[in-house]
PDB file of C-alpha atoms in Angstrom:
ATOM      1  CA  MET A   1       7.704  30.074  17.538  1.00  0.00           C
ATOM      2  CA  VAL A   2       7.167  28.291  14.114  1.00  0.00           C
ATOM      3  CA  HIS A   3       6.976  25.014  16.049  1.00  0.00           C
ATOM      4  CA  GLN A   4       4.276  26.316  18.197  1.00  0.00           C
ATOM      5  CA  VAL A   5       2.286  27.838  15.466  1.00  0.00           C
ATOM      6  CA  LEU A   6       2.489  24.547  13.468  1.00  0.00           C
ATOM      7  CA  PHE A   7       1.540  22.485  16.527  1.00  0.00           C
ATOM      8  CA  ILE A   8      -1.536  24.724  17.247  1.00  0.00           C
ATOM      9  CA  VAL A   9      -2.649  24.771  13.607  1.00  0.00           C
ATOM     10  CA  PHE A  10      -2.342  20.935  13.097  1.00  0.00           C
ATOM     11  CA  GLY A  11      -3.852  20.252  16.808  1.00  0.00           C
ATOM     12  CA  LEU A  12      -6.811  22.308  15.908  1.00  0.00           C
ATOM     13  CA  ILE A  13      -7.260  20.382  12.571  1.00  0.00           C
ATOM     14  CA  CYS A  14      -7.118  17.273  14.558  1.00  0.00           C
ATOM     15  CA  VAL A  15      -9.551  18.189  17.054  1.00  0.00           C
ATOM     16  CA  ALA A  16     -11.964  19.659  14.422  1.00  0.00           C
ATOM     17  CA  GLY A  17     -11.864  16.432  12.480  1.00  0.00           C
ATOM     18  CA  ALA A  18     -12.664  14.331  15.623  1.00  0.00           C
ATOM     19  CA  VAL A  19     -15.549  16.497  16.602  1.00  0.00           C
ATOM     20  CA  ASN A  20     -16.692  16.335  12.977  1.00  0.00           C
ATOM     21  CA  LEU A  21     -16.592  12.532  13.203  1.00  0.00           C
ATOM     22  CA  LEU A  22     -18.998  12.777  16.197  1.00  0.00           C
ATOM     23  CA  VAL A  23     -21.348  15.252  14.647  1.00  0.00           C
ATOM     24  CA  GLN A  24     -21.856  13.747  11.160  1.00  0.00           C
ATOM     25  CA  ARG A  25     -24.705  11.397  10.910  1.00  0.00           C
ATOM     26  CA  HIS A  26     -23.572   9.597   7.576  1.00  0.00           C
ATOM     27  CA  PRO A  27     -20.732   7.153   8.109  1.00  0.00           C
ATOM     28  CA  ILE A  28     -18.813   8.070   5.003  1.00  0.00           C
ATOM     29  CA  ASN A  29     -18.555  11.657   6.219  1.00  0.00           C
ATOM     30  CA  SER A  30     -17.145  10.337   9.548  1.00  0.00           C
ATOM     31  CA  ALA A  31     -14.544   8.156   7.697  1.00  0.00           C
ATOM     32  CA  LEU A  32     -13.367  11.026   5.762  1.00  0.00           C
ATOM     33  CA  SER A  33     -13.001  13.232   8.803  1.00  0.00           C
ATOM     34  CA  LEU A  34     -11.126  10.310  10.366  1.00  0.00           C
ATOM     35  CA  VAL A  35      -8.812  10.464   7.446  1.00  0.00           C
ATOM     36  CA  VAL A  36      -8.233  14.295   8.134  1.00  0.00           C
ATOM     37  CA  VAL A  37      -7.550  13.438  11.711  1.00  0.00           C
ATOM     38  CA  MET A  38      -4.988  10.758  10.742  1.00  0.00           C
ATOM     39  CA  ALA A  39      -3.263  13.059   8.216  1.00  0.00           C
ATOM     40  CA  SER A  40      -2.766  15.897  10.627  1.00  0.00           C
ATOM     41  CA  LEU A  41      -1.595  13.537  13.303  1.00  0.00           C
ATOM     42  CA  ALA A  42       1.156  12.384  10.792  1.00  0.00           C
ATOM     43  CA  LEU A  43       2.394  15.966  10.464  1.00  0.00           C
ATOM     44  CA  ILE A  44       2.425  16.297  14.405  1.00  0.00           C
ATOM     45  CA  TYR A  45       4.328  13.124  14.281  1.00  0.00           C
ATOM     46  CA  LEU A  46       6.951  14.874  11.899  1.00  0.00           C
ATOM     47  CA  LEU A  47       7.111  17.936  14.397  1.00  0.00           C
ATOM     48  CA  LEU A  48       8.009  15.393  17.088  1.00  0.00           C
ATOM     49  CA  GLY A  49      10.831  13.877  14.724  1.00  0.00           C
ATOM     50  CA  ALA A  50       9.101  10.561  13.979  1.00  0.00           C
ATOM     51  CA  GLU A  51       9.733  10.455  10.281  1.00  0.00           C
ATOM     52  CA  PHE A  52       9.128   6.647   9.810  1.00  0.00           C
ATOM     53  CA  VAL A  53       6.110   6.628  12.072  1.00  0.00           C
ATOM     54  CA  ALA A  54       4.568   9.495  10.140  1.00  0.00           C
ATOM     55  CA  ALA A  55       5.266   7.791   6.896  1.00  0.00           C
ATOM     56  CA  ILE A  56       3.552   4.626   8.147  1.00  0.00           C
ATOM     57  CA  GLN A  57       0.658   6.551   9.652  1.00  0.00           C
ATOM     58  CA  VAL A  58      -0.170   7.841   6.190  1.00  0.00           C
ATOM     59  CA  ILE A  59       0.452   4.702   4.221  1.00  0.00           C
ATOM     60  CA  VAL A  60      -1.212   2.002   6.927  1.00  0.00           C
ATOM     61  CA  TYR A  61      -3.757   4.170   8.669  1.00  0.00           C
ATOM     62  CA  ALA A  62      -4.919   6.985   6.340  1.00  0.00           C
ATOM     63  CA  GLY A  63      -4.186   4.705   3.426  1.00  0.00           C
ATOM     64  CA  ALA A  64      -5.035   0.999   3.953  1.00  0.00           C
ATOM     65  CA  ILE A  65      -7.304   0.886   6.961  1.00  0.00           C
ATOM     66  CA  MET A  66      -9.344   3.904   5.945  1.00  0.00           C
ATOM     67  CA  VAL A  67      -9.717   2.470   2.422  1.00  0.00           C
ATOM     68  CA  LEU A  68     -10.939  -0.672   4.157  1.00  0.00           C
ATOM     69  CA  PHE A  69     -13.648   1.215   6.057  1.00  0.00           C
ATOM     70  CA  VAL A  70     -14.778   3.214   3.073  1.00  0.00           C
ATOM     71  CA  PHE A  71     -14.913  -0.014   1.039  1.00  0.00           C
ATOM     72  CA  VAL A  72     -17.242  -1.708   3.705  1.00  0.00           C
ATOM     73  CA  ILE A  73     -19.579   1.518   3.959  1.00  0.00           C
ATOM     74  CA  MET A  74     -19.921   1.354   0.343  1.00  0.00           C
ATOM     75  CA  LEU A  75     -20.330  -2.360   0.031  1.00  0.00           C
ATOM     76  CA  LEU A  76     -23.133  -2.302   2.773  1.00  0.00           C
ATOM     77  CA  ASN A  77     -24.597   0.729   1.177  1.00  0.00           C
ATOM     78  CA  ALA A  78     -24.792   2.302   4.743  1.00  0.00           C
ATOM     79  CA  GLY A  79     -27.383   5.141   4.872  1.00  0.00           C
ATOM     80  CA  SER A  80     -27.696   7.791   7.571  1.00  0.00           C
ATOM     81  CA  GLU A  81     -27.567   6.897  11.061  1.00  0.00           C
ATOM     82  CA  GLU A  82     -30.909   5.952  12.609  1.00  0.00           C
ATOM     83  CA  ARG A  83     -31.822   7.869  15.773  1.00  0.00           C
ATOM     84  CA  SER A  84     -32.423   5.600  18.569  1.00  0.00           C
ATOM     85  CA  SER A  85     -32.434   6.016  22.350  1.00  0.00           C
ATOM     86  CA  GLY A  86     -29.451   3.870  23.081  1.00  0.00           C
ATOM     87  CA  SER A  87     -28.124   2.989  26.525  1.00  0.00           C
ATOM     88  CA  ARG A  88     -29.267   5.208  29.330  1.00  0.00           C
ATOM     89  CA  ILE A  89     -26.367   4.189  31.637  1.00  0.00           C
ATOM     90  CA  ALA A  90     -23.934   5.039  29.021  1.00  0.00           C
ATOM     91  CA  LEU A  91     -25.436   8.739  28.963  1.00  0.00           C
ATOM     92  CA  LEU A  92     -25.796   9.086  32.639  1.00  0.00           C
ATOM     93  CA  LEU A  93     -22.637   7.523  33.853  1.00  0.00           C
ATOM     94  CA  GLY A  94     -20.235   7.429  30.826  1.00  0.00           C
ATOM     95  CA  VAL A  95     -20.444  11.133  29.546  1.00  0.00           C
ATOM     96  CA  PRO A  96     -19.793  12.773  32.966  1.00  0.00           C
ATOM     97  CA  GLY A  97     -17.115  10.061  33.800  1.00  0.00           C
ATOM     98  CA  VAL A  98     -15.148  10.810  30.418  1.00  0.00           C
ATOM     99  CA  LEU A  99     -15.491  14.434  30.989  1.00  0.00           C
ATOM    100  CA  VAL A 100     -14.047  13.981  34.496  1.00  0.00           C
ATOM    101  CA  LEU A 101     -11.298  11.750  33.030  1.00  0.00           C
ATOM    102  CA  GLY A 102     -10.400  14.407  30.464  1.00  0.00           C
ATOM    103  CA  CYS A 103     -10.310  17.307  32.869  1.00  0.00           C
ATOM    104  CA  LEU A 104      -8.258  15.304  35.274  1.00  0.00           C
ATOM    105  CA  ILE A 105      -5.573  14.358  32.710  1.00  0.00           C
ATOM    106  CA  GLY A 106      -5.461  17.932  31.365  1.00  0.00           C
ATOM    107  CA  TRP A 107      -5.293  19.426  35.041  1.00  0.00           C
ATOM    108  CA  ILE A 108      -2.540  16.894  35.796  1.00  0.00           C
ATOM    109  CA  MET A 109      -0.406  17.716  32.682  1.00  0.00           C
ATOM    110  CA  ILE A 110      -0.853  21.448  33.029  1.00  0.00           C
ATOM    111  CA  ASN A 111       0.183  21.308  36.661  1.00  0.00           C
ATOM    112  CA  ASN A 112       3.263  19.287  35.864  1.00  0.00           C
ATOM    113  CA  ASN A 113       4.184  21.592  33.067  1.00  0.00           C
ATOM    114  CA  LYS A 114       7.536  22.543  34.390  1.00  0.00           C
ATOM    115  CA  GLN A 115       8.728  19.119  35.290  1.00  0.00           C
ATOM    116  CA  LEU A 116       7.818  17.772  32.003  1.00  0.00           C
ATOM    117  CA  GLY A 117       9.619  20.520  30.081  1.00  0.00           C
ATOM    118  CA  GLY A 118       9.576  21.083  26.403  1.00  0.00           C
ATOM    119  CA  VAL A 119       9.860  19.402  23.022  1.00  0.00           C
ATOM    120  CA  SER A 120      11.967  20.693  20.378  1.00  0.00           C
ATOM    121  CA  ILE A 121      12.196  19.659  16.855  1.00  0.00           C
ATOM    122  CA  ALA A 122      14.491  16.702  17.189  1.00  0.00           C
ATOM    123  CA  ALA A 123      17.800  15.971  15.637  1.00  0.00           C
ATOM    124  CA  THR A 124      17.515  14.737  12.032  1.00  0.00           C
ATOM    125  CA  ASP A 125      18.725  11.114  12.730  1.00  0.00           C
ATOM    126  CA  PHE A 126      16.273  10.503  15.524  1.00  0.00           C
ATOM    127  CA  GLY A 127      13.238   8.848  14.011  1.00  0.00           C
ATOM    128  CA  GLU A 128      14.685   7.597  10.713  1.00  0.00           C
ATOM    129  CA  THR A 129      14.151   4.114   9.344  1.00  0.00           C
ATOM    130  CA  HIS A 130      17.836   2.879  10.235  1.00  0.00           C
ATOM    131  CA  PRO A 131      17.846   3.098  13.963  1.00  0.00           C
ATOM    132  CA  ILE A 132      14.169   1.858  14.143  1.00  0.00           C
ATOM    133  CA  ALA A 133      15.013  -1.124  11.982  1.00  0.00           C
ATOM    134  CA  ARG A 134      17.955  -1.933  14.140  1.00  0.00           C
ATOM    135  CA  LEU A 135      15.794  -1.900  17.322  1.00  0.00           C
ATOM    136  CA  LEU A 136      12.954  -3.730  15.737  1.00  0.00           C
ATOM    137  CA  PHE A 137      15.118  -6.738  14.218  1.00  0.00           C
ATOM    138  CA  ARG A 138      17.479  -7.029  17.347  1.00  0.00           C
ATOM    139  CA  ASP A 139      15.771  -6.251  20.526  1.00  0.00           C
ATOM    140  CA  PHE A 140      12.203  -6.632  19.551  1.00  0.00           C
ATOM    141  CA  LEU A 141      12.618  -9.692  17.226  1.00  0.00           C
ATOM    142  CA  LEU A 142      10.454 -12.017  18.951  1.00  0.00           C
ATOM    143  CA  PRO A 143       7.493  -9.650  19.218  1.00  0.00           C
ATOM    144  CA  PHE A 144       7.853  -8.839  15.510  1.00  0.00           C
ATOM    145  CA  GLU A 145       7.673 -12.540  14.664  1.00  0.00           C
ATOM    146  CA  ILE A 146       4.773 -13.024  16.926  1.00  0.00           C
ATOM    147  CA  THR A 147       2.818 -10.204  15.087  1.00  0.00           C
ATOM    148  CA  SER A 148       3.396 -11.840  11.779  1.00  0.00           C
ATOM    149  CA  ILE A 149       1.580 -14.792  13.129  1.00  0.00           C
ATOM    150  CA  LEU A 150      -1.166 -12.426  14.484  1.00  0.00           C
ATOM    151  CA  ILE A 151      -1.596 -10.989  10.970  1.00  0.00           C
ATOM    152  CA  LEU A 152      -1.839 -14.559   9.493  1.00  0.00           C
ATOM    153  CA  ILE A 153      -4.489 -15.574  12.086  1.00  0.00           C
ATOM    154  CA  ALA A 154      -6.329 -12.220  11.282  1.00  0.00           C
ATOM    155  CA  ILE A 155      -6.167 -12.796   7.550  1.00  0.00           C
ATOM    156  CA  MET A 156      -7.756 -16.430   8.024  1.00  0.00           C
ATOM    157  CA  GLY A 157     -10.185 -15.131  10.459  1.00  0.00           C
ATOM    158  CA  ALA A 158     -11.426 -12.434   8.088  1.00  0.00           C
ATOM    159  CA  VAL A 159     -11.725 -14.811   5.112  1.00  0.00           C
ATOM    160  CA  VAL A 160     -13.684 -17.293   7.298  1.00  0.00           C
ATOM    161  CA  LEU A 161     -15.977 -14.756   8.695  1.00  0.00           C
ATOM    162  CA  GLY A 162     -16.395 -13.067   5.233  1.00  0.00           C
ATOM    163  CA  LYS A 163     -17.273 -16.222   3.527  1.00  0.00           C
ATOM    164  CA  ARG A 164     -20.961 -16.643   2.638  1.00  0.00           C
ATOM    165  CA  GLU A 165     -22.448 -19.464   4.622  1.00  0.00           C
ATOM    166  CA  GLY A 166     -23.880 -22.723   2.928  1.00  0.00           C
TER     167      GLY A 166
ATOM    168  CA  MET B   1       9.783  24.849  21.936  1.00  0.00           C
ATOM    169  CA  VAL B   2       6.388  23.467  22.645  1.00  0.00           C
ATOM    170  CA  PRO B   3       5.561  22.128  26.238  1.00  0.00           C
ATOM    171  CA  LEU B   4       5.348  18.293  26.321  1.00  0.00           C
ATOM    172  CA  SER B   5       2.072  18.730  28.202  1.00  0.00           C
ATOM    173  CA  TRP B   6       0.493  20.317  25.184  1.00  0.00           C
ATOM    174  CA  TYR B   7       0.885  17.192  23.233  1.00  0.00           C
ATOM    175  CA  LEU B   8      -0.420  15.002  26.167  1.00  0.00           C
ATOM    176  CA  VAL B   9      -3.354  17.250  26.407  1.00  0.00           C
ATOM    177  CA  LEU B  10      -4.204  16.918  22.731  1.00  0.00           C
ATOM    178  CA  SER B  11      -3.838  13.196  23.198  1.00  0.00           C
ATOM    179  CA  ALA B  12      -6.255  13.261  26.019  1.00  0.00           C
ATOM    180  CA  ILE B  13      -8.797  15.468  24.051  1.00  0.00           C
ATOM    181  CA  LEU B  14      -8.630  12.968  21.173  1.00  0.00           C
ATOM    182  CA  PHE B  15      -9.064   9.947  23.550  1.00  0.00           C
ATOM    183  CA  CYS B  16     -12.083  11.472  25.310  1.00  0.00           C
ATOM    184  CA  LEU B  17     -13.631  12.338  21.884  1.00  0.00           C
ATOM    185  CA  GLY B  18     -13.185   8.768  20.877  1.00  0.00           C
ATOM    186  CA  VAL B  19     -14.840   7.560  24.046  1.00  0.00           C
ATOM    187  CA  PHE B  20     -17.767   9.881  23.555  1.00  0.00           C
ATOM    188  CA  GLY B  21     -18.100   8.477  20.010  1.00  0.00           C
ATOM    189  CA  PHE B  22     -17.946   5.043  21.254  1.00  0.00           C
ATOM    190  CA  LEU B  23     -20.766   5.849  23.845  1.00  0.00           C
ATOM    191  CA  LEU B  24     -23.003   8.087  21.965  1.00  0.00           C
ATOM    192  CA  LYS B  25     -22.918   6.803  18.167  1.00  0.00           C
ATOM    193  CA  ARG B  26     -25.416   4.176  17.078  1.00  0.00           C
ATOM    194  CA  ASN B  27     -23.933   3.098  13.929  1.00  0.00           C
ATOM    195  CA  ILE B  28     -21.484   0.026  14.246  1.00  0.00           C
ATOM    196  CA  ILE B  29     -18.966   1.355  11.682  1.00  0.00           C
ATOM    197  CA  THR B  30     -18.828   4.679  13.430  1.00  0.00           C
ATOM    198  CA  ILE B  31     -18.277   3.050  16.696  1.00  0.00           C
ATOM    199  CA  PHE B  32     -15.345   1.235  15.180  1.00  0.00           C
ATOM    200  CA  MET B  33     -13.862   4.359  13.952  1.00  0.00           C
ATOM    201  CA  SER B  34     -14.036   5.859  17.305  1.00  0.00           C
ATOM    202  CA  ILE B  35     -11.861   2.888  18.575  1.00  0.00           C
ATOM    203  CA  GLU B  36      -9.325   3.744  15.834  1.00  0.00           C
ATOM    204  CA  LEU B  37      -9.561   7.448  16.976  1.00  0.00           C
ATOM    205  CA  MET B  38      -8.682   6.322  20.483  1.00  0.00           C
ATOM    206  CA  LEU B  39      -5.728   4.162  19.397  1.00  0.00           C
ATOM    207  CA  ASN B  40      -4.330   7.194  17.296  1.00  0.00           C
ATOM    208  CA  ALA B  41      -4.628   9.390  20.619  1.00  0.00           C
ATOM    209  CA  VAL B  42      -2.435   6.737  22.483  1.00  0.00           C
ATOM    210  CA  ASN B  43       0.023   6.581  19.605  1.00  0.00           C
ATOM    211  CA  LEU B  44       0.305  10.453  19.876  1.00  0.00           C
ATOM    212  CA  SER B  45       1.377  10.186  23.418  1.00  0.00           C
ATOM    213  CA  PHE B  46       3.856   7.245  22.796  1.00  0.00           C
ATOM    214  CA  ILE B  47       5.542   9.421  20.127  1.00  0.00           C
ATOM    215  CA  ALA B  48       5.576  12.459  22.352  1.00  0.00           C
ATOM    216  CA  PHE B  49       7.044  10.479  25.364  1.00  0.00           C
ATOM    217  CA  ALA B  50       9.667   8.883  22.959  1.00  0.00           C
ATOM    218  CA  ASN B  51      10.778  12.388  22.024  1.00  0.00           C
ATOM    219  CA  TYR B  52      10.960  13.483  25.435  1.00  0.00           C
ATOM    220  CA  TRP B  53      12.910  10.449  26.637  1.00  0.00           C
ATOM    221  CA  ASN B  54      15.337  10.771  23.786  1.00  0.00           C
ATOM    222  CA  ALA B  55      15.790  14.537  24.536  1.00  0.00           C
ATOM    223  CA  HIS B  56      16.362  13.897  28.151  1.00  0.00           C
ATOM    224  CA  ALA B  57      18.073  10.563  28.626  1.00  0.00           C
ATOM    225  CA  GLY B  58      20.405  10.741  25.665  1.00  0.00           C
ATOM    226  CA  GLN B  59      20.636   8.374  22.855  1.00  0.00           C
ATOM    227  CA  ARG B  60      22.790   5.656  24.632  1.00  0.00           C
ATOM    228  CA  LEU B  61      22.450   3.680  27.675  1.00  0.00           C
ATOM    229  CA  ALA B  62      25.101   3.519  30.404  1.00  0.00           C
ATOM    230  CA  SER B  63      26.313   0.233  28.776  1.00  0.00           C
ATOM    231  CA  GLY B  64      26.451   2.062  25.595  1.00  0.00           C
ATOM    232  CA  ARG B  65      24.294  -0.474  23.735  1.00  0.00           C
ATOM    233  CA  GLU B  66      21.214   0.764  22.164  1.00  0.00           C
ATOM    234  CA  ILE B  67      18.891   3.823  21.644  1.00  0.00           C
ATOM    235  CA  VAL B  68      15.957   3.497  24.094  1.00  0.00           C
ATOM    236  CA  GLY B  69      14.182   6.561  23.136  1.00  0.00           C
ATOM    237  CA  LEU B  70      13.114   4.712  20.085  1.00  0.00           C
ATOM    238  CA  SER B  71      11.207   2.092  22.009  1.00  0.00           C
ATOM    239  CA  GLY B  72       8.115   4.368  21.797  1.00  0.00           C
ATOM    240  CA  HIS B  73       8.228   4.316  18.073  1.00  0.00           C
ATOM    241  CA  VAL B  74       8.609   0.566  18.088  1.00  0.00           C
ATOM    242  CA  PHE B  75       5.395   0.332  20.212  1.00  0.00           C
ATOM    243  CA  VAL B  76       3.705   2.671  17.776  1.00  0.00           C
ATOM    244  CA  PHE B  77       4.489   0.327  15.110  1.00  0.00           C
ATOM    245  CA  PHE B  78       3.083  -2.740  16.879  1.00  0.00           C
ATOM    246  CA  VAL B  79       0.076  -0.692  17.762  1.00  0.00           C
ATOM    247  CA  MET B  80      -0.611  -0.099  14.156  1.00  0.00           C
ATOM    248  CA  VAL B  81      -0.025  -3.904  13.219  1.00  0.00           C
ATOM    249  CA  VAL B  82      -2.584  -4.771  15.738  1.00  0.00           C
ATOM    250  CA  ALA B  83      -4.992  -1.946  14.579  1.00  0.00           C
ATOM    251  CA  ALA B  84      -4.764  -3.194  10.865  1.00  0.00           C
ATOM    252  CA  ALA B  85      -5.527  -6.971  11.972  1.00  0.00           C
ATOM    253  CA  GLU B  86      -8.340  -5.654  14.279  1.00  0.00           C
ATOM    254  CA  ALA B  87      -9.798  -3.617  11.328  1.00  0.00           C
ATOM    255  CA  ALA B  88      -9.644  -6.577   9.004  1.00  0.00           C
ATOM    256  CA  VAL B  89     -11.427  -8.937  11.450  1.00  0.00           C
ATOM    257  CA  GLY B  90     -13.795  -6.418  12.773  1.00  0.00           C
ATOM    258  CA  LEU B  91     -14.959  -5.255   9.335  1.00  0.00           C
ATOM    259  CA  ALA B  92     -15.482  -9.020   8.484  1.00  0.00           C
ATOM    260  CA  ILE B  93     -17.620  -9.359  11.543  1.00  0.00           C
ATOM    261  CA  ILE B  94     -19.593  -6.067  10.576  1.00  0.00           C
ATOM    262  CA  ILE B  95     -20.129  -7.719   7.199  1.00  0.00           C
ATOM    263  CA  ALA B  96     -21.491 -10.936   8.776  1.00  0.00           C
ATOM    264  CA  VAL B  97     -23.782  -9.035  11.135  1.00  0.00           C
ATOM    265  CA  PHE B  98     -25.295  -7.064   8.396  1.00  0.00           C
ATOM    266  CA  ARG B  99     -26.000 -10.076   6.263  1.00  0.00           C
ATOM    267  CA  THR B 100     -27.899 -11.783   9.070  1.00  0.00           C
ATOM    268  CA  ARG B 101     -29.682  -8.648  10.459  1.00  0.00           C
ATOM    269  CA  GLU B 102     -29.904  -6.297   7.517  1.00  0.00           C
ATOM    270  CA  THR B 103     -29.107  -3.389   9.897  1.00  0.00           C
ATOM    271  CA  LEU B 104     -26.023  -1.377  11.146  1.00  0.00           C
ATOM    272  CA  ASN B 105     -27.840  -0.058  14.194  1.00  0.00           C
ATOM    273  CA  VAL B 106     -26.244  -1.540  17.371  1.00  0.00           C
ATOM    274  CA  ASP B 107     -29.576  -1.153  19.236  1.00  0.00           C
ATOM    275  CA  ARG B 108     -31.174  -3.774  16.948  1.00  0.00           C
ATOM    276  CA  VAL B 109     -28.284  -6.162  17.432  1.00  0.00           C
ATOM    277  CA  ASN B 110     -29.226  -7.613  20.668  1.00  0.00           C
ATOM    278  CA  LEU B 111     -29.611 -11.082  20.188  1.00  0.00           C
ATOM    279  CA  LEU B 112     -26.552 -13.590  20.281  1.00  0.00           C
ATOM    280  CA  LYS B 113     -28.568 -16.113  18.332  1.00  0.00           C
ATOM    281  CA  LEU B 114     -31.289 -15.491  15.552  1.00  0.00           C
TER     282      LEU B 114
END
């Protein structure tokens, strides 16, 4: 019962933040509502027993990445969004297509509700750092090392792109 | 006891809202934030399925070797790493675009070469 109430509350906060991201015209308001979405997603991760992922969701996503976004918005002194027509194909095909996709996924999930079963608040040692670290540094060691190279390339790319030319 | 399908429907709603933002918003930074929203929606379904797998398949394989239910968490970790790298490079590109064109409206960024 408590689990359901918590899920509904944080799920509604999540969806409200995402809708607010779309409705707001100033990018800084959108960025702050995205922080709300990420923080409530971290709480939903806690409900699913993923403690480590919830922690890095707050630290990396809501912390580092969103600070980067807010920093760029303030650096560029971005004003309110201009209203322009945009792409007509995106409106005519994209919006109904996405609506159909969302309804289809929802319908399939609700129909298969019985087979999927339920989620209870997991045992305490499920999503802790220790088992994740064992998995990450043993079975996923090669992908982990490759991501470090990816990060290095991304840092160099960001420096080169951000450098003022000439 | 919350049905797994609720989590997946929430994930689908967030993903669709992200696609709406990507299609309808005109500010390049907001479009970028919509992409982050879509990545978060996918992360939510990864975590939900990891919990489901862990609860139903048990913590050990038949060989008794490793916990597979946690693979979803590791995938989310990698998605976050890639999202961080993407944010760094993407925002650098946005700054470069703003320097040359003095606008953040994607409708006015329609030339490859100035």
